[in-house]
Amino acid sequence: MQAGKSMLLIGGGMFLAGLVMFYSIETGQSEPVLRLIKNVGTFIGLSGIGVGVAGILLYLINRNQPPIQENFEPRE
């Protein structure tokens, strides 16, 4: 598997894990462990977005483009 596709899948997984960690904890919890889980979920989700965008860019950069056919003969 190419690097771009694998990074896109990993980034998507990180994003989904961050969403689960963030939304599984109710807002306003005062326990430090629960706040830590919510903050880590935010970090993992945002990092997953970055990894996903990097995967998209790698995929687009590494695509095989068709060769340019140069024809310098004049048309008549």
mmCIF file of N, CA, C and O in Angstrom:
data_model
loop_
_atom_site.group_PDB
_atom_site.id
_atom_site.type_symbol
_atom_site.label_atom_id
_atom_site.label_comp_id
_atom_site.label_asym_id
_atom_site.label_seq_id
_atom_site.Cartn_x
_atom_site.Cartn_y
_atom_site.Cartn_z
ATOM 1 N N MET A 1 0.850 -1.180 0.000
ATOM 2 C CA MET A 1 0.000 0.000 0.000
ATOM 3 C C MET A 1 0.890 1.235 0.000
ATOM 4 O O MET A 1 1.909 1.282 0.667
ATOM 5 N N GLN A 2 0.485 2.213 -0.740
ATOM 6 C CA GLN A 2 1.280 3.431 -0.820
ATOM 7 C C GLN A 2 1.201 4.206 0.494
ATOM 8 O O GLN A 2 0.285 4.046 1.281
ATOM 9 N N ALA A 3 2.194 5.070 0.687
ATOM 10 C CA ALA A 3 2.278 5.828 1.936
ATOM 11 C C ALA A 3 1.093 6.776 2.093
ATOM 12 O O ALA A 3 0.586 6.961 3.199
ATOM 13 N N GLY A 4 0.642 7.388 1.019
ATOM 14 C CA GLY A 4 -0.459 8.343 1.107
ATOM 15 C C GLY A 4 -1.748 7.690 1.558
ATOM 16 O O GLY A 4 -2.471 8.224 2.409
ATOM 17 N N LYS A 5 -2.046 6.514 1.011
ATOM 18 C CA LYS A 5 -3.280 5.823 1.386
ATOM 19 C C LYS A 5 -3.236 5.355 2.827
ATOM 20 O O LYS A 5 -4.230 5.467 3.552
ATOM 21 N N SER A 6 -2.078 4.821 3.254
ATOM 22 C CA SER A 6 -1.983 4.346 4.629
ATOM 23 C C SER A 6 -2.062 5.509 5.621
ATOM 24 O O SER A 6 -2.678 5.384 6.682
ATOM 25 N N MET A 7 -1.442 6.638 5.284
ATOM 26 C CA MET A 7 -1.524 7.800 6.181
ATOM 27 C C MET A 7 -2.953 8.336 6.247
ATOM 28 O O MET A 7 -3.405 8.801 7.303
ATOM 29 N N LEU A 8 -3.668 8.267 5.141
ATOM 30 C CA LEU A 8 -5.063 8.715 5.132
ATOM 31 C C LEU A 8 -5.906 7.831 6.039
ATOM 32 O O LEU A 8 -6.734 8.333 6.814
ATOM 33 N N LEU A 9 -5.685 6.520 5.983
ATOM 34 C CA LEU A 9 -6.427 5.613 6.861
ATOM 35 C C LEU A 9 -6.058 5.815 8.326
ATOM 36 O O LEU A 9 -6.934 5.808 9.202
ATOM 37 N N ILE A 10 -4.786 5.978 8.612
ATOM 38 C CA ILE A 10 -4.348 6.199 9.994
ATOM 39 C C ILE A 10 -4.912 7.518 10.525
ATOM 40 O O ILE A 10 -5.393 7.598 11.660
ATOM 41 N N GLY A 11 -4.876 8.566 9.709
ATOM 42 C CA GLY A 11 -5.428 9.856 10.116
ATOM 43 C C GLY A 11 -6.917 9.781 10.381
ATOM 44 O O GLY A 11 -7.429 10.372 11.337
ATOM 45 N N GLY A 12 -7.632 9.039 9.544
ATOM 46 C CA GLY A 12 -9.065 8.862 9.773
ATOM 47 C C GLY A 12 -9.347 8.122 11.067
ATOM 48 O O GLY A 12 -10.271 8.467 11.815
ATOM 49 N N GLY A 13 -8.539 7.096 11.347
ATOM 50 C CA GLY A 13 -8.701 6.367 12.609
ATOM 51 C C GLY A 13 -8.398 7.229 13.814
ATOM 52 O O GLY A 13 -9.095 7.162 14.832
ATOM 53 N N MET A 14 -7.353 8.038 13.708
ATOM 54 C CA MET A 14 -7.028 8.948 14.817
ATOM 55 C C MET A 14 -8.143 9.958 15.045
ATOM 56 O O MET A 14 -8.504 10.273 16.182
ATOM 57 N N PHE A 15 -8.692 10.471 13.947
ATOM 58 C CA PHE A 15 -9.777 11.443 14.060
ATOM 59 C C PHE A 15 -10.991 10.819 14.745
ATOM 60 O O PHE A 15 -11.591 11.427 15.647
ATOM 61 N N LEU A 16 -11.353 9.606 14.333
ATOM 62 C CA LEU A 16 -12.509 8.944 14.955
ATOM 63 C C LEU A 16 -12.239 8.616 16.427
ATOM 64 O O LEU A 16 -13.137 8.761 17.268
ATOM 65 N N ALA A 17 -11.021 8.185 16.750
ATOM 66 C CA ALA A 17 -10.687 7.914 18.157
ATOM 67 C C ALA A 17 -10.779 9.196 18.985
ATOM 68 O O ALA A 17 -11.263 9.175 20.116
ATOM 69 N N GLY A 18 -10.319 10.309 18.417
ATOM 70 C CA GLY A 18 -10.410 11.585 19.125
ATOM 71 C C GLY A 18 -11.853 12.008 19.350
ATOM 72 O O GLY A 18 -12.201 12.533 20.414
ATOM 73 N N LEU A 19 -12.703 11.780 18.336
ATOM 74 C CA LEU A 19 -14.127 12.111 18.503
ATOM 75 C C LEU A 19 -14.756 11.295 19.620
ATOM 76 O O LEU A 19 -15.512 11.824 20.443
ATOM 77 N N VAL A 20 -14.454 10.015 19.661
ATOM 78 C CA VAL A 20 -15.017 9.149 20.699
ATOM 79 C C VAL A 20 -14.535 9.592 22.079
ATOM 80 O O VAL A 20 -15.323 9.698 23.025
ATOM 81 N N MET A 21 -13.243 9.890 22.194
ATOM 82 C CA MET A 21 -12.709 10.309 23.490
ATOM 83 C C MET A 21 -13.284 11.657 23.917
ATOM 84 O O MET A 21 -13.558 11.880 25.099
ATOM 85 N N PHE A 22 -13.482 12.564 22.958
ATOM 86 C CA PHE A 22 -13.969 13.895 23.304
ATOM 87 C C PHE A 22 -15.442 13.868 23.697
ATOM 88 O O PHE A 22 -15.844 14.458 24.694
ATOM 89 N N TYR A 23 -16.261 13.171 22.894
ATOM 90 C CA TYR A 23 -17.699 13.208 23.139
ATOM 91 C C TYR A 23 -18.178 12.176 24.139
ATOM 92 O O TYR A 23 -19.361 12.165 24.500
ATOM 93 N N SER A 24 -17.309 11.275 24.595
ATOM 94 C CA SER A 24 -17.737 10.320 25.615
ATOM 95 C C SER A 24 -17.756 10.946 27.006
ATOM 96 O O SER A 24 -18.387 10.414 27.913
ATOM 97 N N ILE A 25 -17.103 12.075 27.176
ATOM 98 C CA ILE A 25 -17.054 12.764 28.463
ATOM 99 C C ILE A 25 -17.972 13.989 28.393
ATOM 100 O O ILE A 25 -17.902 14.766 27.450
ATOM 101 N N GLU A 26 -18.824 14.137 29.406
ATOM 102 C CA GLU A 26 -19.731 15.287 29.442
ATOM 103 C C GLU A 26 -18.971 16.569 29.741
ATOM 104 O O GLU A 26 -17.962 16.568 30.441
ATOM 105 N N THR A 27 -19.466 17.657 29.192
ATOM 106 C CA THR A 27 -18.860 18.959 29.446
ATOM 107 C C THR A 27 -19.118 19.374 30.893
ATOM 108 O O THR A 27 -20.200 19.182 31.422
ATOM 109 N N GLY A 28 -18.112 19.936 31.530
ATOM 110 C CA GLY A 28 -18.259 20.413 32.896
ATOM 111 C C GLY A 28 -17.819 19.410 33.942
ATOM 112 O O GLY A 28 -18.054 19.631 35.128
ATOM 113 N N GLN A 29 -17.204 18.326 33.549
ATOM 114 C CA GLN A 29 -16.710 17.355 34.532
ATOM 115 C C GLN A 29 -15.536 17.974 35.287
ATOM 116 O O GLN A 29 -14.667 18.595 34.697
ATOM 117 N N SER A 30 -15.528 17.806 36.604
ATOM 118 C CA SER A 30 -14.477 18.421 37.416
ATOM 119 C C SER A 30 -13.366 17.432 37.783
ATOM 120 O O SER A 30 -12.349 17.843 38.331
ATOM 121 N N GLU A 31 -13.539 16.150 37.458
ATOM 122 C CA GLU A 31 -12.503 15.180 37.786
ATOM 123 C C GLU A 31 -11.329 15.352 36.829
ATOM 124 O O GLU A 31 -11.514 15.448 35.612
ATOM 125 N N PRO A 32 -10.115 15.396 37.358
ATOM 126 C CA PRO A 32 -8.951 15.641 36.499
ATOM 127 C C PRO A 32 -8.718 14.553 35.451
ATOM 128 O O PRO A 32 -8.286 14.848 34.346
ATOM 129 N N VAL A 33 -9.020 13.304 35.794
ATOM 130 C CA VAL A 33 -8.793 12.215 34.835
ATOM 131 C C VAL A 33 -9.729 12.352 33.643
ATOM 132 O O VAL A 33 -9.331 12.170 32.485
ATOM 133 N N LEU A 34 -10.987 12.693 33.901
ATOM 134 C CA LEU A 34 -11.951 12.841 32.801
ATOM 135 C C LEU A 34 -11.608 14.044 31.928
ATOM 136 O O LEU A 34 -11.760 13.989 30.699
ATOM 137 N N ARG A 35 -11.164 15.133 32.562
ATOM 138 C CA ARG A 35 -10.749 16.301 31.769
ATOM 139 C C ARG A 35 -9.525 15.964 30.927
ATOM 140 O O ARG A 35 -9.402 16.418 29.789
ATOM 141 N N LEU A 36 -8.611 15.161 31.479
ATOM 142 C CA LEU A 36 -7.427 14.754 30.730
ATOM 143 C C LEU A 36 -7.823 13.920 29.505
ATOM 144 O O LEU A 36 -7.294 14.132 28.408
ATOM 145 N N ILE A 37 -8.776 12.998 29.679
ATOM 146 C CA ILE A 37 -9.234 12.180 28.553
ATOM 147 C C ILE A 37 -9.858 13.062 27.474
ATOM 148 O O ILE A 37 -9.612 12.874 26.276
ATOM 149 N N LYS A 38 -10.645 14.038 27.883
ATOM 150 C CA LYS A 38 -11.281 14.939 26.919
ATOM 151 C C LYS A 38 -10.231 15.769 26.186
ATOM 152 O O LYS A 38 -10.297 15.944 24.967
ATOM 153 N N ASN A 39 -9.212 16.267 26.903
ATOM 154 C CA ASN A 39 -8.168 17.063 26.273
ATOM 155 C C ASN A 39 -7.296 16.215 25.342
ATOM 156 O O ASN A 39 -6.906 16.669 24.263
ATOM 157 N N VAL A 40 -7.000 14.989 25.740
ATOM 158 C CA VAL A 40 -6.230 14.090 24.884
ATOM 159 C C VAL A 40 -7.031 13.754 23.634
ATOM 160 O O VAL A 40 -6.481 13.652 22.528
ATOM 161 N N GLY A 41 -8.341 13.597 23.776
ATOM 162 C CA GLY A 41 -9.197 13.354 22.614
ATOM 163 C C GLY A 41 -9.151 14.506 21.631
ATOM 164 O O GLY A 41 -9.124 14.302 20.411
ATOM 165 N N THR A 42 -9.121 15.725 22.140
ATOM 166 C CA THR A 42 -8.993 16.892 21.273
ATOM 167 C C THR A 42 -7.662 16.860 20.529
ATOM 168 O O THR A 42 -7.604 17.073 19.310
ATOM 169 N N PHE A 43 -6.589 16.574 21.240
ATOM 170 C CA PHE A 43 -5.258 16.533 20.622
ATOM 171 C C PHE A 43 -5.167 15.442 19.562
ATOM 172 O O PHE A 43 -4.659 15.672 18.454
ATOM 173 N N ILE A 44 -5.672 14.247 19.874
ATOM 174 C CA ILE A 44 -5.600 13.137 18.921
ATOM 175 C C ILE A 44 -6.462 13.430 17.693
ATOM 176 O O ILE A 44 -6.078 13.145 16.562
ATOM 177 N N GLY A 45 -7.627 14.023 17.890
ATOM 178 C CA GLY A 45 -8.494 14.355 16.761
ATOM 179 C C GLY A 45 -7.867 15.378 15.834
ATOM 180 O O GLY A 45 -7.884 15.218 14.602
ATOM 181 N N LEU A 46 -7.283 16.418 16.398
ATOM 182 C CA LEU A 46 -6.633 17.433 15.563
ATOM 183 C C LEU A 46 -5.387 16.876 14.883
ATOM 184 O O LEU A 46 -5.100 17.199 13.724
ATOM 185 N N SER A 47 -4.653 16.027 15.586
ATOM 186 C CA SER A 47 -3.489 15.392 14.965
ATOM 187 C C SER A 47 -3.921 14.469 13.828
ATOM 188 O O SER A 47 -3.250 14.383 12.790
ATOM 189 N N GLY A 48 -5.031 13.792 14.010
ATOM 190 C CA GLY A 48 -5.559 12.926 12.960
ATOM 191 C C GLY A 48 -5.949 13.703 11.718
ATOM 192 O O GLY A 48 -5.747 13.233 10.586
ATOM 193 N N ILE A 49 -6.494 14.896 11.905
ATOM 194 C CA ILE A 49 -6.812 15.740 10.759
ATOM 195 C C ILE A 49 -5.539 16.099 10.008
ATOM 196 O O ILE A 49 -5.487 16.038 8.776
ATOM 197 N N GLY A 50 -4.489 16.443 10.735
ATOM 198 C CA GLY A 50 -3.214 16.782 10.100
ATOM 199 C C GLY A 50 -2.604 15.613 9.355
ATOM 200 O O GLY A 50 -2.115 15.758 8.235
ATOM 201 N N VAL A 51 -2.648 14.419 9.961
ATOM 202 C CA VAL A 51 -2.108 13.231 9.307
ATOM 203 C C VAL A 51 -2.933 12.894 8.066
ATOM 204 O O VAL A 51 -2.386 12.511 7.022
ATOM 205 N N GLY A 52 -4.243 13.059 8.152
ATOM 206 C CA GLY A 52 -5.102 12.795 6.998
ATOM 207 C C GLY A 52 -4.821 13.737 5.848
ATOM 208 O O GLY A 52 -4.756 13.322 4.680
ATOM 209 N N VAL A 53 -4.640 15.017 6.150
ATOM 210 C CA VAL A 53 -4.321 15.994 5.096
ATOM 211 C C VAL A 53 -2.957 15.685 4.484
ATOM 212 O O VAL A 53 -2.782 15.767 3.257
ATOM 213 N N ALA A 54 -1.995 15.293 5.314
ATOM 214 C CA ALA A 54 -0.683 14.907 4.779
ATOM 215 C C ALA A 54 -0.799 13.684 3.885
ATOM 216 O O ALA A 54 -0.138 13.605 2.839
ATOM 217 N N GLY A 55 -1.644 12.740 4.254
ATOM 218 C CA GLY A 55 -1.857 11.565 3.413
ATOM 219 C C GLY A 55 -2.480 11.918 2.078
ATOM 220 O O GLY A 55 -2.104 11.370 1.039
ATOM 221 N N ILE A 56 -3.448 12.849 2.092
ATOM 222 C CA ILE A 56 -4.062 13.295 0.836
ATOM 223 C C ILE A 56 -3.025 13.962 -0.052
ATOM 224 O O ILE A 56 -2.955 13.699 -1.259
ATOM 225 N N LEU A 57 -2.196 14.817 0.535
ATOM 226 C CA LEU A 57 -1.164 15.500 -0.256
ATOM 227 C C LEU A 57 -0.142 14.519 -0.820
ATOM 228 O O LEU A 57 0.268 14.639 -1.973
ATOM 229 N N LEU A 58 0.282 13.541 -0.013
ATOM 230 C CA LEU A 58 1.212 12.534 -0.520
ATOM 231 C C LEU A 58 0.605 11.725 -1.654
ATOM 232 O O LEU A 58 1.268 11.413 -2.639
ATOM 233 N N TYR A 59 -0.667 11.389 -1.513
ATOM 234 C CA TYR A 59 -1.338 10.637 -2.569
ATOM 235 C C TYR A 59 -1.392 11.450 -3.865
ATOM 236 O O TYR A 59 -1.137 10.925 -4.946
ATOM 237 N N LEU A 60 -1.726 12.722 -3.748
ATOM 238 C CA LEU A 60 -1.827 13.562 -4.944
ATOM 239 C C LEU A 60 -0.465 13.827 -5.579
ATOM 240 O O LEU A 60 -0.354 13.894 -6.803
ATOM 241 N N ILE A 61 0.564 13.965 -4.774
ATOM 242 C CA ILE A 61 1.902 14.239 -5.309
ATOM 243 C C ILE A 61 2.469 13.006 -6.008
ATOM 244 O O ILE A 61 3.118 13.120 -7.053
ATOM 245 N N ASN A 62 2.215 11.814 -5.466
ATOM 246 C CA ASN A 62 2.836 10.600 -5.987
ATOM 247 C C ASN A 62 2.041 9.911 -7.087
ATOM 248 O O ASN A 62 2.403 8.809 -7.492
ATOM 249 N N ARG A 63 0.969 10.512 -7.559
ATOM 250 C CA ARG A 63 0.220 9.891 -8.653
ATOM 251 C C ARG A 63 1.052 9.880 -9.919
ATOM 252 O O ARG A 63 1.836 10.791 -10.179
ATOM 253 N N ASN A 64 0.865 8.843 -10.718
ATOM 254 C CA ASN A 64 1.550 8.774 -12.003
ATOM 255 C C ASN A 64 0.771 9.603 -13.017
ATOM 256 O O ASN A 64 -0.395 9.332 -13.280
ATOM 257 N N GLN A 65 1.435 10.581 -13.565
ATOM 258 C CA GLN A 65 0.790 11.425 -14.559
ATOM 259 C C GLN A 65 1.163 10.938 -15.945
ATOM 260 O O GLN A 65 2.281 10.468 -16.166
ATOM 261 N N PRO A 66 0.248 11.044 -16.888
ATOM 262 C CA PRO A 66 0.581 10.606 -18.241
ATOM 263 C C PRO A 66 1.669 11.505 -18.834
ATOM 264 O O PRO A 66 1.727 12.701 -18.548
ATOM 265 N N PRO A 67 2.561 10.918 -19.637
ATOM 266 C CA PRO A 67 3.633 11.730 -20.210
ATOM 267 C C PRO A 67 3.092 12.765 -21.191
ATOM 268 O O PRO A 67 2.091 12.536 -21.865
ATOM 269 N N ILE A 68 3.765 13.881 -21.241
ATOM 270 C CA ILE A 68 3.371 14.955 -22.151
ATOM 271 C C ILE A 68 3.934 14.627 -23.529
ATOM 272 O O ILE A 68 5.132 14.387 -23.687
ATOM 273 N N GLN A 69 3.066 14.599 -24.516
ATOM 274 C CA GLN A 69 3.517 14.334 -25.870
ATOM 275 C C GLN A 69 3.801 15.663 -26.548
ATOM 276 O O GLN A 69 2.915 16.490 -26.726
ATOM 277 N N GLU A 70 5.045 15.832 -26.888
ATOM 278 C CA GLU A 70 5.457 17.078 -27.521
ATOM 279 C C GLU A 70 5.494 16.879 -29.034
ATOM 280 O O GLU A 70 6.160 15.992 -29.537
ATOM 281 N N ASN A 71 4.770 17.718 -29.705
ATOM 282 C CA ASN A 71 4.723 17.652 -31.161
ATOM 283 C C ASN A 71 5.072 19.042 -31.674
ATOM 284 O O ASN A 71 4.258 19.955 -31.569
ATOM 285 N N PHE A 72 6.252 19.181 -32.230
ATOM 286 C CA PHE A 72 6.696 20.490 -32.681
ATOM 287 C C PHE A 72 6.533 20.686 -34.192
ATOM 288 O O PHE A 72 7.009 21.656 -34.744
ATOM 289 N N GLU A 73 5.880 19.748 -34.837
ATOM 290 C CA GLU A 73 5.677 19.890 -36.273
ATOM 291 C C GLU A 73 4.556 20.867 -36.543
ATOM 292 O O GLU A 73 3.523 20.842 -35.877
ATOM 293 N N PRO A 74 4.731 21.766 -37.509
ATOM 294 C CA PRO A 74 3.656 22.730 -37.820
ATOM 295 C C PRO A 74 2.476 22.051 -38.500
ATOM 296 O O PRO A 74 2.636 21.089 -39.250
ATOM 297 N N ARG A 75 1.318 22.531 -38.191
ATOM 298 C CA ARG A 75 0.089 21.988 -38.812
ATOM 299 C C ARG A 75 -0.147 22.660 -40.153
ATOM 300 O O ARG A 75 0.116 23.841 -40.324
ATOM 301 N N GLU A 76 -0.673 21.897 -41.056
ATOM 302 C CA GLU A 76 -0.971 22.488 -42.375
ATOM 303 C C GLU A 76 -2.408 22.302 -42.714
ATOM 304 O O GLU A 76 -3.098 21.480 -42.308
#
